[in-house]
Amino acid sequence: MILRGDRVASAGPERTRCTSYNRPMSRRGVILFAHGARDPRWSEPFERLAGRLGRQGSDLAVSLAFLEFMTPNLESASRLLVEQGCRSITIVPVFLGVGGHVRRDVPALVDRIAAEHPDVEVRVAPSIGDDDTVLDAIAGVCLAAARA
């Protein structure tokens, strides 16, 4: 789903390209959006993921955001990226399964972000659990563990 102010375009599996409102000097941002937990150590793998993404995509501003229990939340992370000059933000739900949070909560949060920042392109990528390369990597880890 791609939101630009009051316009919505759906990007299905064919990965539809959309014209961006970005100017050449604008910056792109990525928010890794996870559930959150009461235990602060729970976020460690997400912090490592954000670090790897930042090193591999040095042209991107990377932030974490959490639905519950941890900070920043999605709206705060979006504000931070906009303050850093981002005019295009891609939200990547770091959820293996797509349940009520991804289906119900994420669209409502994204609507609020798009309303607050009408000049910013806000895109929601598919949940990582929908990506076969992620599932293949997990299967590989499970096989390695079983064969160790």
One Martini backbone bead per residue (centre of mass of N, CA, C, O) as a GRO file, in nm:
protein
  148
    1MET     BB    1   0.097   0.035   0.022
    2ILE     BB    2   0.029   0.373  -0.092
    3LEU     BB    3   0.082   0.701   0.045
    4ARG     BB    4  -0.052   1.034  -0.061
    5GLY     BB    5  -0.213   1.167   0.143
    6ASP     BB    6  -0.526   1.110  -0.027
    7ARG     BB    7  -0.368   0.882  -0.180
    8VAL     BB    8  -0.415   0.547  -0.313
    9ALA     BB    9  -0.195   0.266  -0.375
   10SER     BB   10  -0.161  -0.057  -0.497
   11ALA     BB   11   0.094  -0.309  -0.416
   12GLY     BB   12   0.152  -0.591  -0.539
   13PRO     BB   13   0.335  -0.862  -0.634
   14GLU     BB   14   0.434  -0.687  -0.892
   15ARG     BB   15   0.557  -0.422  -0.798
   16THR     BB   16   0.451  -0.144  -0.832
   17ARG     BB   17   0.523   0.147  -0.978
   18CYS     BB   18   0.582   0.474  -0.848
   19THR     BB   19   0.548   0.792  -0.838
   20SER     BB   20   0.746   1.036  -0.704
   21TYR     BB   21   0.785   1.332  -0.493
   22ASN     BB   22   1.071   1.337  -0.508
   23ARG     BB   23   1.352   1.494  -0.479
   24PRO     BB   24   1.679   1.456  -0.547
   25MET     BB   25   1.757   1.549  -0.228
   26SER     BB   26   1.603   1.344  -0.103
   27ARG     BB   27   1.518   1.117   0.152
   28ARG     BB   28   1.526   0.784   0.260
   29GLY     BB   29   1.313   0.564   0.456
   30VAL     BB   30   1.320   0.311   0.723
   31ILE     BB   31   1.081   0.103   0.897
   32LEU     BB   32   1.104  -0.118   1.157
   33PHE     BB   33   0.815  -0.310   1.241
   34ALA     BB   34   0.726  -0.410   1.565
   35HIS     BB   35   0.573  -0.515   1.842
   36GLY     BB   36   0.696  -0.583   2.120
   37ALA     BB   37   0.816  -0.567   2.472
   38ARG     BB   38   0.902  -0.581   2.809
   39ASP     BB   39   1.170  -0.692   2.722
   40PRO     BB   40   1.454  -0.529   2.619
   41ARG     BB   41   1.598  -0.780   2.473
   42TRP     BB   42   1.397  -0.831   2.238
   43SER     BB   43   1.529  -0.597   2.040
   44GLU     BB   44   1.811  -0.696   1.946
   45PRO     BB   45   1.758  -0.817   1.658
   46PHE     BB   46   1.647  -0.546   1.545
   47GLU     BB   47   1.903  -0.382   1.588
   48ARG     BB   48   2.079  -0.555   1.405
   49LEU     BB   49   1.910  -0.517   1.152
   50ALA     BB   50   1.936  -0.210   1.137
   51GLY     BB   51   2.244  -0.210   1.111
   52ARG     BB   52   2.262  -0.370   0.849
   53LEU     BB   53   2.089  -0.185   0.678
   54GLY     BB   54   2.264   0.070   0.716
   55ARG     BB   55   2.519  -0.056   0.579
   56GLN     BB   56   2.382  -0.149   0.302
   57GLY     BB   57   2.196   0.137   0.315
   58SER     BB   58   2.349   0.434   0.326
   59ASP     BB   59   2.100   0.605   0.187
   60LEU     BB   60   1.949   0.533   0.452
   61ALA     BB   61   1.707   0.581   0.688
   62VAL     BB   62   1.696   0.416   1.008
   63SER     BB   63   1.419   0.262   1.192
   64LEU     BB   64   1.254   0.189   1.476
   65ALA     BB   65   0.936   0.024   1.566
   66PHE     BB   66   0.650   0.000   1.795
   67LEU     BB   67   0.343  -0.104   1.907
   68GLU     BB   68   0.446  -0.217   2.195
   69PHE     BB   69   0.618  -0.133   2.508
   70MET     BB   70   0.790   0.040   2.303
   71THR     BB   71   1.047   0.254   2.178
   72PRO     BB   72   0.927   0.374   1.923
   73ASN     BB   73   0.673   0.462   1.755
   74LEU     BB   74   0.558   0.508   1.443
   75GLU     BB   75   0.509   0.815   1.458
   76SER     BB   76   0.786   0.894   1.581
   77ALA     BB   77   0.965   0.771   1.362
   78SER     BB   78   0.851   0.943   1.132
   79ARG     BB   79   0.925   1.219   1.242
   80LEU     BB   80   1.229   1.172   1.248
   81LEU     BB   81   1.265   1.128   0.942
   82VAL     BB   82   1.152   1.400   0.855
   83GLU     BB   83   1.365   1.568   1.017
   84GLN     BB   84   1.597   1.420   0.827
   85GLY     BB   85   1.453   1.454   0.517
   86CYS     BB   86   1.228   1.266   0.457
   87ARG     BB   87   1.003   1.182   0.158
   88SER     BB   88   1.046   0.863   0.202
   89ILE     BB   89   0.856   0.589   0.349
   90THR     BB   90   0.929   0.258   0.462
   91ILE     BB   91   0.728   0.004   0.591
   92VAL     BB   92   0.844  -0.286   0.779
   93PRO     BB   93   0.698  -0.566   0.872
   94VAL     BB   94   0.830  -0.763   1.150
   95PHE     BB   95   0.640  -1.022   1.057
   96LEU     BB   96   0.555  -1.351   1.009
   97GLY     BB   97   0.261  -1.289   1.071
   98VAL     BB   98  -0.074  -1.211   0.955
   99GLY     BB   99  -0.267  -1.013   1.150
  100GLY     BB  100  -0.433  -0.772   1.312
  101HIS     BB  101  -0.200  -0.571   1.318
  102VAL     BB  102  -0.147  -0.560   1.008
  103ARG     BB  103  -0.450  -0.529   0.908
  104ARG     BB  104  -0.544  -0.294   1.123
  105ASP     BB  105  -0.321  -0.110   1.261
  106VAL     BB  106  -0.138  -0.013   1.032
  107PRO     BB  107  -0.339   0.149   0.854
  108ALA     BB  108  -0.416   0.352   1.078
  109LEU     BB  109  -0.131   0.464   1.126
  110VAL     BB  110  -0.073   0.551   0.832
  111ASP     BB  111  -0.299   0.754   0.806
  112ARG     BB  112  -0.186   0.947   1.023
  113ILE     BB  113   0.088   0.999   0.891
  114ALA     BB  114  -0.019   1.110   0.618
  115ALA     BB  115  -0.171   1.349   0.750
  116GLU     BB  116   0.084   1.479   0.890
  117HIS     BB  117   0.252   1.403   0.596
  118PRO     BB  118   0.156   1.496   0.284
  119ASP     BB  119   0.466   1.517   0.144
  120VAL     BB  120   0.487   1.208   0.213
  121GLU     BB  121   0.590   0.903   0.125
  122VAL     BB  122   0.393   0.610   0.217
  123ARG     BB  123   0.505   0.279   0.269
  124VAL     BB  124   0.396  -0.069   0.259
  125ALA     BB  125   0.527  -0.354   0.313
  126PRO     BB  126   0.550  -0.657   0.328
  127SER     BB  127   0.567  -0.895   0.526
  128ILE     BB  128   0.832  -1.098   0.595
  129GLY     BB  129   0.654  -1.369   0.594
  130ASP     BB  130   0.595  -1.328   0.267
  131ASP     BB  131   0.897  -1.406   0.218
  132ASP     BB  132   1.074  -1.662   0.079
  133THR     BB  133   1.365  -1.586   0.169
  134VAL     BB  134   1.302  -1.591   0.468
  135LEU     BB  135   1.195  -1.882   0.487
  136ASP     BB  136   1.454  -2.013   0.377
  137ALA     BB  137   1.640  -1.916   0.604
  138ILE     BB  138   1.489  -2.055   0.835
  139ALA     BB  139   1.508  -2.340   0.725
  140GLY     BB  140   1.819  -2.347   0.730
  141VAL     BB  141   1.846  -2.318   1.036
  142CYS     BB  142   1.683  -2.570   1.111
  143LEU     BB  143   1.856  -2.776   0.960
  144ALA     BB  144   2.123  -2.714   1.104
  145ALA     BB  145   2.018  -2.786   1.388
  146ALA     BB  146   1.931  -3.086   1.320
  147ARG     BB  147   2.241  -3.159   1.205
  148ALA     BB  148   2.433  -3.095   1.466
   0.00000   0.00000   0.00000
